[in-house]
Short mmCIF file of C-alpha atoms in Angstrom, two decimals:
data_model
loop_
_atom_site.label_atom_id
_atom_site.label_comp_id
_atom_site.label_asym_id
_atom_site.label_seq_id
_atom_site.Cartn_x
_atom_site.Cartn_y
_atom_site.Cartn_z
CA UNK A 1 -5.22 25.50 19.06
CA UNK A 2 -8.18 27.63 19.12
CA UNK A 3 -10.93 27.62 22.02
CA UNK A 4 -14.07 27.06 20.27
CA UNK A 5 -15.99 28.12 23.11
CA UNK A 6 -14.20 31.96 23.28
CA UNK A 7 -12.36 31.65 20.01
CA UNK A 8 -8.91 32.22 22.02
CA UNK A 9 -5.38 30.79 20.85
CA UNK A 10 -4.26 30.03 24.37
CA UNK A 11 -5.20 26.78 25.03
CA UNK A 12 -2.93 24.04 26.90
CA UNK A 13 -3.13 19.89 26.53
CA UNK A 14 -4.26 18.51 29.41
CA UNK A 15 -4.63 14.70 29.08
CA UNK A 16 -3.27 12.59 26.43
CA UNK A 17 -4.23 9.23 25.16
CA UNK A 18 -4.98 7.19 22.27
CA UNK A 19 -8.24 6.81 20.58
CA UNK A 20 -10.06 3.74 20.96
CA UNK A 21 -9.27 2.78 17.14
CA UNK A 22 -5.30 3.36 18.01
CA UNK A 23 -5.22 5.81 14.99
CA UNK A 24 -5.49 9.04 16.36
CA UNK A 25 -4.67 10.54 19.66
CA UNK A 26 -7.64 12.22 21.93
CA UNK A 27 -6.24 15.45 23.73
CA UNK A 28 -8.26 17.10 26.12
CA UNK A 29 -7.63 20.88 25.81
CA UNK A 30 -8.14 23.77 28.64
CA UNK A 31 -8.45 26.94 27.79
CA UNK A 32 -6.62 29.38 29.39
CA UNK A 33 -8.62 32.24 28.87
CA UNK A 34 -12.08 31.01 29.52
CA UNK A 35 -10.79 27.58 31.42
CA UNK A 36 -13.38 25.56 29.74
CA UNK A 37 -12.16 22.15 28.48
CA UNK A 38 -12.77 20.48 24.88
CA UNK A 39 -11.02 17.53 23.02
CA UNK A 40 -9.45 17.15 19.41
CA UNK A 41 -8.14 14.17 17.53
CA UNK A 42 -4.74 13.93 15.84
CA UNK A 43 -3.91 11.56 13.17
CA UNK A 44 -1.54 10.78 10.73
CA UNK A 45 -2.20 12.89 7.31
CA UNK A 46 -2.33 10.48 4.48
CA UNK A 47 -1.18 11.66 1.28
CA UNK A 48 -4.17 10.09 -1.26
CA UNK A 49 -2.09 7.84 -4.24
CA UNK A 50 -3.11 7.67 -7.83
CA UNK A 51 -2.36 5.19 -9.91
CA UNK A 52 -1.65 6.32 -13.33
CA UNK A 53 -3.11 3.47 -16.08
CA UNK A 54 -1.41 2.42 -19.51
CA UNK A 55 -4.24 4.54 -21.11
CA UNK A 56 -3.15 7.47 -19.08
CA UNK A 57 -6.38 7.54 -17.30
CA UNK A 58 -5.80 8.01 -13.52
CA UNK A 59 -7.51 6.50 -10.44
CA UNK A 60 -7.01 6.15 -6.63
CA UNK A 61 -4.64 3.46 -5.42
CA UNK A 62 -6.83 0.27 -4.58
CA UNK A 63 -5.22 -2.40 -2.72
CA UNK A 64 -7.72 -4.91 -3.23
CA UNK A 65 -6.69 -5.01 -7.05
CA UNK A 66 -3.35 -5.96 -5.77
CA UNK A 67 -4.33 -8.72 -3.32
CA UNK A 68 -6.77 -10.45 -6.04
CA UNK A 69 -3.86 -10.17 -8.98
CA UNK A 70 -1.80 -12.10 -6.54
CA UNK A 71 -4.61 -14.46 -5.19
CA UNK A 72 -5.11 -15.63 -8.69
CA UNK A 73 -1.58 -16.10 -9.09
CA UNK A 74 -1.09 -18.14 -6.20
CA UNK A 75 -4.29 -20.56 -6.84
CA UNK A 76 -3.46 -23.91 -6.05
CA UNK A 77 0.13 -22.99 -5.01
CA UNK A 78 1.66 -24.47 -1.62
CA UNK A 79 1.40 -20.01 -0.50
CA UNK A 80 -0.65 -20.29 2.57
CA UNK A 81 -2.58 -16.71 2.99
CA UNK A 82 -0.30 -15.15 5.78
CA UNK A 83 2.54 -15.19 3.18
CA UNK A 84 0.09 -13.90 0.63
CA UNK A 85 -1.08 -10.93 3.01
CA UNK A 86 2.79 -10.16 3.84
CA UNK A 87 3.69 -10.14 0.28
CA UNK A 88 0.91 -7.72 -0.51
CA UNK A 89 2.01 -5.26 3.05
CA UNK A 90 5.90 -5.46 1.16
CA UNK A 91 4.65 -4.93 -2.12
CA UNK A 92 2.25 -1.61 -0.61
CA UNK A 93 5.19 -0.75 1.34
CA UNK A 94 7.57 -0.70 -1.41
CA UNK A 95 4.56 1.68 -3.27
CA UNK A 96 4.29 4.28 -0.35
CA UNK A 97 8.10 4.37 0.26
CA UNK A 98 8.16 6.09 -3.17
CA UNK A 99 6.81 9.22 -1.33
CA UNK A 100 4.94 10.03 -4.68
CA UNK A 101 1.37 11.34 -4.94
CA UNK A 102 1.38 9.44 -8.51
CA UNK A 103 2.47 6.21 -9.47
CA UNK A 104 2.17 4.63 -12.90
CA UNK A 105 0.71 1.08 -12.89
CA UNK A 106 3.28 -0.57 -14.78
CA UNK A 107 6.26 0.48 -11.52
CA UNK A 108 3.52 -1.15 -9.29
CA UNK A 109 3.11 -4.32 -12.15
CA UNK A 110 7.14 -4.41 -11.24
CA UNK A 111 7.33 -4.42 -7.61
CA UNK A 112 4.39 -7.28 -7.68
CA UNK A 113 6.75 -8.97 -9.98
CA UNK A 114 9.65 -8.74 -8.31
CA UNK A 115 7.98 -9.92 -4.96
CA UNK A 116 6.23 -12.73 -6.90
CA UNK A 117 9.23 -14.02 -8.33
CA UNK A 118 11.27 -13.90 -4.65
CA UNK A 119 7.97 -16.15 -3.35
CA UNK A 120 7.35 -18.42 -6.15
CA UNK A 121 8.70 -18.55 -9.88
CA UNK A 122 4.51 -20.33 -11.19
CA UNK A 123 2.94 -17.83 -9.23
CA UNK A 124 5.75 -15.30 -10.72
CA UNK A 125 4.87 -16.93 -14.36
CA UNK A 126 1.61 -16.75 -13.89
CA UNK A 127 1.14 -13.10 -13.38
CA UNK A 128 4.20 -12.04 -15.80
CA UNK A 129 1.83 -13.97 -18.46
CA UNK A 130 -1.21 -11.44 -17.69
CA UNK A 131 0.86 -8.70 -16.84
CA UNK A 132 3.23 -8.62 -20.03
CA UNK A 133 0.34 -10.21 -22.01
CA UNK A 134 2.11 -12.29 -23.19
CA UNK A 135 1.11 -13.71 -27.34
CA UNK A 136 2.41 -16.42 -28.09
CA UNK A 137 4.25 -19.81 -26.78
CA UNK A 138 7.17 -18.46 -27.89
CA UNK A 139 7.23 -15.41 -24.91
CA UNK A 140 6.03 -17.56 -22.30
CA UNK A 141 9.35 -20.01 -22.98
CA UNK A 142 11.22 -16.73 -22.97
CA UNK A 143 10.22 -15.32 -19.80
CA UNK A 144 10.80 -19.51 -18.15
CA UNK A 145 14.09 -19.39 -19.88
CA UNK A 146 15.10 -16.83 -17.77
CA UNK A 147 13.80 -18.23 -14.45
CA UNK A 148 15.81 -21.42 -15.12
CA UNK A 149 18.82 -19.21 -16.30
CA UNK A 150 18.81 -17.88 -13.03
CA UNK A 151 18.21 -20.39 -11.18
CA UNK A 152 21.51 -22.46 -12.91
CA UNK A 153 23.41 -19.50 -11.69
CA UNK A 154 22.41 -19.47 -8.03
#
């Protein structure tokens, strides 16, 4: 690390702590050339994620979108909040585990499904419905056909 007093490589960590936000760490430095002292912050480097939309457009990952997509699906379901939020830290988890700077929007439409469906098939209906835009009776029986399908099988 460079002093920025003297402009010298040699400097040494003297202290060591976390920040009072917990998401860095505060070092105080010395220098050993001109023994003056300064402190620098280190923090994880997030890698920025674009989502990539059906009309190729892209746009930074939001996880708000996420969280109100599966609030509406869960509207007036026994889902209290905390399994809401948890479902929403799996489905962002399952994102960023990717390790991709770009994501397409229909992989993300997936994992949400996939959770959704694990938590609650009418929540999991629900969103498949707007998701899959679905246009006609006909695909919405599909889609419950499977659920029930599945469910015969367990």
């Amino acid at each position: 690390m460079k002093c920025p007093f003297c402009g010298k490589e040699n400097t040494r960590v003297i202290d060591s702590r976390p920040s009072d936000d917990n998401n860095s760490i505060r070092r105080r430095r010395q220098c050993d050339e001109c023994n003056k002292r300064f402190t620098t912050y280190e923090k994880v480097e997030a890698i920025p994620l674009v989502v990539i939309k059906k009309d190729n457009n892209r746009e930074p990952y939001d996880r708000t979108k996420i969280e109100a997509g599966v609030f509406r699906s869960c509207h007036k379901r026994p889902i209290s909040v905390d399994q809401i939020n948890q479902l929403v830290d799996e489905i962002e988890t399952a994102i960023f585990n990717r390790e991709e700077k770009e994501v397409h929007s229909s992989i993300i439409g997936e994992i949400v499904m996939d959770k959704l469906k694990e938590l609650d098939p009418v929540a999991y209906v629900r969103f498949a419905s707007v998701y899959r835009e679905f246009k006609d009776v006909n695909t919405f029986m599909h889609e419950l056909k499977k659920i029930l399908d599945n469910e015969t099988t367990l």
